[in-house]
Short mmCIF file of C-alpha atoms in Angstrom, two decimals:
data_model
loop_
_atom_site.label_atom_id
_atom_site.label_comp_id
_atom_site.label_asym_id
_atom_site.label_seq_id
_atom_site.Cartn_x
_atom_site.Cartn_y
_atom_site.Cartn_z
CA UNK A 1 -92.70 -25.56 13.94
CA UNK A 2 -89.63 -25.39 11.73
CA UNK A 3 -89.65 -21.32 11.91
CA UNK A 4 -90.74 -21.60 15.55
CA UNK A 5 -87.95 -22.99 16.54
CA UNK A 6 -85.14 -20.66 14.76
CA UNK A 7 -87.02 -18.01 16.46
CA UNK A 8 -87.81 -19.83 20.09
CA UNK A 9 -85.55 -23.06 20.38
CA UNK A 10 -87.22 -23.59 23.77
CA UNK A 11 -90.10 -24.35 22.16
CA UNK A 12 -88.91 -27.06 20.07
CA UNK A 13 -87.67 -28.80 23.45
CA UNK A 14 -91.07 -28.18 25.25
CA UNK A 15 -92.60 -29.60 22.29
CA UNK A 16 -90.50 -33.30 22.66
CA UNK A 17 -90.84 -33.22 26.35
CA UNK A 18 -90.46 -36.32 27.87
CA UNK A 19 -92.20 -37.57 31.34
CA UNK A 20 -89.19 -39.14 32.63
CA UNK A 21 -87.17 -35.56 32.88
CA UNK A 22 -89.53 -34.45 35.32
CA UNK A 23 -87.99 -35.68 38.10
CA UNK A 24 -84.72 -34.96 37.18
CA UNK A 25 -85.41 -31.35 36.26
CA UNK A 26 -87.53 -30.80 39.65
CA UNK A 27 -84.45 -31.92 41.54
CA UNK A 28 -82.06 -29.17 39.63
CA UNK A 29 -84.17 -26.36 39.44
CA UNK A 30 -84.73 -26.66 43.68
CA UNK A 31 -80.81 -27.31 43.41
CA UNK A 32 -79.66 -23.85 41.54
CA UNK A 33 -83.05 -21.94 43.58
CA UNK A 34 -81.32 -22.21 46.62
CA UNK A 35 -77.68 -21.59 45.75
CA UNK A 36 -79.12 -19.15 43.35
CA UNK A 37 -81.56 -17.31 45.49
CA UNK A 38 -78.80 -15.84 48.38
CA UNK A 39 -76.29 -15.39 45.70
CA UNK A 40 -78.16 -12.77 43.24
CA UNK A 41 -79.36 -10.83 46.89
CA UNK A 42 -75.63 -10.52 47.53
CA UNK A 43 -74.20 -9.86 44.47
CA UNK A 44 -77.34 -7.03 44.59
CA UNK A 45 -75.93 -5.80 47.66
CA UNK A 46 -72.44 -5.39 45.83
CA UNK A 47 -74.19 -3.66 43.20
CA UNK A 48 -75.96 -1.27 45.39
CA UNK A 49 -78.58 -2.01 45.39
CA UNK A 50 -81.69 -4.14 47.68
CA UNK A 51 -81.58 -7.66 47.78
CA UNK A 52 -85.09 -8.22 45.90
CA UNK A 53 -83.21 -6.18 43.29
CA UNK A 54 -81.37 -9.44 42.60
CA UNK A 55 -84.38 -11.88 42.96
CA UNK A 56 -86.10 -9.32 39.84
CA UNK A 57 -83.07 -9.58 37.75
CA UNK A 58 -82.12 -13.53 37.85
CA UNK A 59 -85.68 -15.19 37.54
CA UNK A 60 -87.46 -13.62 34.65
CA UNK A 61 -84.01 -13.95 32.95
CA UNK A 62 -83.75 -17.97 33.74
CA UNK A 63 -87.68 -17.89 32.32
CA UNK A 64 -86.65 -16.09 29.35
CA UNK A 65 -83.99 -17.84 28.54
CA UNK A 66 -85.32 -20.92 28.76
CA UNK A 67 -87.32 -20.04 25.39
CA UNK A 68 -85.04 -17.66 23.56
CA UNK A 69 -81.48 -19.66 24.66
CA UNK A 70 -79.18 -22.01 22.49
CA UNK A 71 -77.47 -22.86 24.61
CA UNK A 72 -78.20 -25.60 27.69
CA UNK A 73 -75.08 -25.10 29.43
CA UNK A 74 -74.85 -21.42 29.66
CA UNK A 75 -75.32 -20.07 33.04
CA UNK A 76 -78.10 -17.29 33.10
CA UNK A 77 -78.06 -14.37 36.12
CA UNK A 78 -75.99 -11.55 37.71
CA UNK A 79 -72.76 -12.19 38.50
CA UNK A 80 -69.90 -10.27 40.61
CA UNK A 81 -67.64 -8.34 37.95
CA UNK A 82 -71.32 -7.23 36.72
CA UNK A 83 -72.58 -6.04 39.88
CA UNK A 84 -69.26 -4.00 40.12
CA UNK A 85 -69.29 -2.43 37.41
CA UNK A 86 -72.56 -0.94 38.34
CA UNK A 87 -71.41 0.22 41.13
CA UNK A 88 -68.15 1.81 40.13
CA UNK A 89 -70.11 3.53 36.87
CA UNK A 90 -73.03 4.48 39.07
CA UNK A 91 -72.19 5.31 42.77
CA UNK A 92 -70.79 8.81 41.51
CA UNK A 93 -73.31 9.82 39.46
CA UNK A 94 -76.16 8.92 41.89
CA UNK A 95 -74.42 11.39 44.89
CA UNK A 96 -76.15 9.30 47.61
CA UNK A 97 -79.67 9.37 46.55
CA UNK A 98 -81.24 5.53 46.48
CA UNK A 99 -84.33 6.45 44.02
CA UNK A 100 -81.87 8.34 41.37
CA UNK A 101 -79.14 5.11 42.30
CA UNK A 102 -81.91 2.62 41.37
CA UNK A 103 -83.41 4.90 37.96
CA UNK A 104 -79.34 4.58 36.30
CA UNK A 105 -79.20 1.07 37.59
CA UNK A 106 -81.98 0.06 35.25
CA UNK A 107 -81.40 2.36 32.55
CA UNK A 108 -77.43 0.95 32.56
CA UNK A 109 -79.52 -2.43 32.15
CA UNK A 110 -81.43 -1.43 29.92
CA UNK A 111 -78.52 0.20 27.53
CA UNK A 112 -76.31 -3.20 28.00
CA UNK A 113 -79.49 -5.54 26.84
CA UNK A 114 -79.90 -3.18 23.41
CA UNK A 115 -76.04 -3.19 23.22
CA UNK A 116 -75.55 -6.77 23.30
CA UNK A 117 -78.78 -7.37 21.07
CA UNK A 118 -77.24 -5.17 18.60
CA UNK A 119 -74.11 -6.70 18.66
CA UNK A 120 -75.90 -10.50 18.10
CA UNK A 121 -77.73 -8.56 15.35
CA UNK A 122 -74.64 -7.64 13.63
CA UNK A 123 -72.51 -10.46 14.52
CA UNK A 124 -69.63 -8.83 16.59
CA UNK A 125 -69.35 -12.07 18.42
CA UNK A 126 -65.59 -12.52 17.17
CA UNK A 127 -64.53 -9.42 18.96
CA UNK A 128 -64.46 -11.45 22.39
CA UNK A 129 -61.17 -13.56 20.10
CA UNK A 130 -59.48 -10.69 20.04
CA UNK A 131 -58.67 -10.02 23.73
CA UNK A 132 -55.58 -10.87 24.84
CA UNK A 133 -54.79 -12.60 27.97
CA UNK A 134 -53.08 -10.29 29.72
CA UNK A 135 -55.87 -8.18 29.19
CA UNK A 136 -58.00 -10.47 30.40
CA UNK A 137 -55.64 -10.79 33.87
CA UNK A 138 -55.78 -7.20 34.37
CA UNK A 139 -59.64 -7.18 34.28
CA UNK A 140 -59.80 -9.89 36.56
CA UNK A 141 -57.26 -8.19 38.55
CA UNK A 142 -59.14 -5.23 38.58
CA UNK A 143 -62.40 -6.43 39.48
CA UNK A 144 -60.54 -8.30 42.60
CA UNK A 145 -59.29 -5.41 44.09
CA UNK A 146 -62.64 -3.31 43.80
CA UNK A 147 -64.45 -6.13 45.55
CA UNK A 148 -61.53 -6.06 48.56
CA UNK A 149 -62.11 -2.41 49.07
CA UNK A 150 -65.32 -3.06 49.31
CA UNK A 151 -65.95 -5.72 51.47
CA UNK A 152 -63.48 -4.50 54.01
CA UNK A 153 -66.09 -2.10 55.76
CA UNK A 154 -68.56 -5.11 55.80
CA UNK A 155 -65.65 -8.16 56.99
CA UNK A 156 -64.22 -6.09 59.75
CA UNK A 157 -66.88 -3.57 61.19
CA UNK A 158 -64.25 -0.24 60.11
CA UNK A 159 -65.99 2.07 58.44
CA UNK A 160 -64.71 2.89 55.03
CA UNK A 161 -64.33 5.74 52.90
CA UNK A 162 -63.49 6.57 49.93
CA UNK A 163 -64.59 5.62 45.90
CA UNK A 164 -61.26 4.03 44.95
CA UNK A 165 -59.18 1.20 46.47
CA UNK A 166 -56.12 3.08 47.56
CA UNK A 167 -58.52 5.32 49.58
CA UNK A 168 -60.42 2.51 50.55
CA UNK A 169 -57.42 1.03 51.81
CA UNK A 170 -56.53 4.76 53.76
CA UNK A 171 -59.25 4.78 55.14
CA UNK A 172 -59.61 1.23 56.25
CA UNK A 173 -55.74 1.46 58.10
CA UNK A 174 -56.63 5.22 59.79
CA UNK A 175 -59.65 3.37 61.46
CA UNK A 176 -58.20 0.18 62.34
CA UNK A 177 -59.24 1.06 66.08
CA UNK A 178 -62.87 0.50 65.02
CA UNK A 179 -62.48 -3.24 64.33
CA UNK A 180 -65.28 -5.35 65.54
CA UNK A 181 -64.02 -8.51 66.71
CA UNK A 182 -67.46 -10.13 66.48
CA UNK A 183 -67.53 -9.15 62.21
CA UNK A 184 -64.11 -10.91 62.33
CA UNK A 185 -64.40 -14.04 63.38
CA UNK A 186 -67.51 -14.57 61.66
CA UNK A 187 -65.52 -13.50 58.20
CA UNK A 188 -62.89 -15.39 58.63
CA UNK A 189 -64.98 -18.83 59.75
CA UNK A 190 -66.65 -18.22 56.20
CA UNK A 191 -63.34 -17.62 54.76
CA UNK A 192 -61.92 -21.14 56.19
CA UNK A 193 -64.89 -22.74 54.89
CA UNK A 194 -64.29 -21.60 51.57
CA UNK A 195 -61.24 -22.72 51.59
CA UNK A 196 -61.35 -25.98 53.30
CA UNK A 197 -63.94 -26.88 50.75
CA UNK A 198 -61.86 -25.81 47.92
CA UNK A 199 -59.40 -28.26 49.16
CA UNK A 200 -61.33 -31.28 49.27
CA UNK A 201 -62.67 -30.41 46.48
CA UNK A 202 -59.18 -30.36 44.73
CA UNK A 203 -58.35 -33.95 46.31
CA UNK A 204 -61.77 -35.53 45.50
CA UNK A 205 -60.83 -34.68 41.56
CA UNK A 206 -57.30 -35.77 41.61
CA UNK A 207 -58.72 -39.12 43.29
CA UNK A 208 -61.03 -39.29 40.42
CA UNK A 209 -58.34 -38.96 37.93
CA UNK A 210 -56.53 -41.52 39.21
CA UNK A 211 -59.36 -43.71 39.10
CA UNK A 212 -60.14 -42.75 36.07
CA UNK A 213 -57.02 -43.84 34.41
CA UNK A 214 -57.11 -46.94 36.43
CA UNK A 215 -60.06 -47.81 34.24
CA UNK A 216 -62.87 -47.01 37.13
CA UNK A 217 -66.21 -44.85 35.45
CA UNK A 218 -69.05 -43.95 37.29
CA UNK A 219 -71.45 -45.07 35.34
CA UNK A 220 -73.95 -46.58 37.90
CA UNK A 221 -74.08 -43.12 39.81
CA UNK A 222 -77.11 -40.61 39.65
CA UNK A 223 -76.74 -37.64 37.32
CA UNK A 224 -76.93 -35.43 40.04
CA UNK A 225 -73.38 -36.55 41.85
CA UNK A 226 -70.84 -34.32 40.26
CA UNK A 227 -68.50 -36.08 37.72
CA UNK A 228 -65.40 -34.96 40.21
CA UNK A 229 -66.77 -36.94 43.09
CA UNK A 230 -68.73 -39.51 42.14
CA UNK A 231 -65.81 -42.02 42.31
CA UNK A 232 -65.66 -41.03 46.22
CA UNK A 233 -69.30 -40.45 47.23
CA UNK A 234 -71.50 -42.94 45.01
CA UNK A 235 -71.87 -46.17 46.61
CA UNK A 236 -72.94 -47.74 42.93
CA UNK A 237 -69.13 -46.45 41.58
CA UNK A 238 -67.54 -49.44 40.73
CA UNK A 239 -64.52 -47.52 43.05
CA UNK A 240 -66.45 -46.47 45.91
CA UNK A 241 -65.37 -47.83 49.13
CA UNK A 242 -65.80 -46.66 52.83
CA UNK A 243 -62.37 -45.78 52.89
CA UNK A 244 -62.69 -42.91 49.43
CA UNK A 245 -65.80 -41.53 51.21
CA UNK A 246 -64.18 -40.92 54.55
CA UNK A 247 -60.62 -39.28 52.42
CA UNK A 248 -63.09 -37.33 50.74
#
């Protein structure tokens, strides 16, 4: 069991389970499957690529995972900068053609999963100390401006030409006359959503805070309730009133 579980440390925790995490685990797995579901189609779509694309690559990985991890907080799946990068490193090569887009798609998978086993192999894990944070800003910098360019063609209706974001841009202002209101308002109600929920979630943590160093814990809440809000939302918080629920 010993060398079983330096190997496979899932299997060490499958061995111990207990009946009572059932429930619990039930209730997150539906919880991340359908946050997690439409988020690896879209960030497929940024990549390229067909929505199912993304269902392929996020579950077997979660499964996997699950048995070969260390880690119980790590979050498993495709993300945005990845999808990206796929399709800034891939788009020209592939000159339009889906089957030959999808072939270096999976052998660009392929080649990062060998790269990064190598590098766990040969412990090259301290490299990631060594970036700097303005490096770090420029990346993220970068990677924000590729995903503008690209989403403008898809939040406005104007088609959009072009494999970099100044030409993206170009081409987005020479067709302004193509603008689909419809695309628009649509955007921008998901955009105020975002963004309205940002904000309360911003004041539901800075009420917590307060409570917090008042001496309030919410101890009697379910797991479940996020640690910022449970102070507004859980009735069994020692600082839950109707008022906190209604601010939050």
């Amino acid at each position: 069991m010993g060398k079983y579980g330096r190997v496979i440390p899932g299997w060490t925790v499958l061995r111990g389970y207990r009946r009572a995490w059932l429930a619990g685990d039930l209730l997150a797995g539906v919880t991340v499957a359908a946050y997690l579901v439409p988020q690896v189609m879209a960030y497929a779509t940024i990549a390229g690529l067909p929505p199912v694309t993304g269902l392929w690559a996020a579950f077997p990985a979660l499964i996997v995972y699950a048995l070969l991890g260390s880690s119980r907080s790590l979050s498993m799946g495709p993300e945005a900068t990845t999808a990206l990068m796929t399709l800034v490193a891939i788009k020209p090569l592939a000159a339009g053609h889906p089957v030959q887009y999808a072939r270096l798609a999976s052998t660009l998978a392929l080649l990062t999963g060998l790269m990064a086993l190598a590098a766990w192999l040969l412990r090259l894990g301290f490299f990631a100390d060594l970036l700097s944070r303005p490096v770090l800003v420029g990346y993220l910098a970068g990677v924000a401006l590729i995903m503008i360019g690209d989403q403008l063609q898809r939040a406005t209706g104007v088609p959009v030409r072009g494999q970099v974001f100044f030409a993206q841009v170009g081409s987005f202002a020479s067709g302004l006359d193509h603008v689909k209101p419809s695309v628009v308002v649509v955007s921008l109600s998901v955009l105020g959503f975002l963004l309205l929920l940002r904000w309360h979630c911003t004041r539901a943590e800075s009420a917590s805070s307060a409570r917090s160093r008042r001496g309030c814990r919410p101890s009697g809440c379910p797991p479940w309730i996020p640690a910022c809000c449970a102070n507004c939302c859980c009735p069994r918080s020692p600082c839950w009133s109707w008022a906190s629920a209604t601010t939050w």
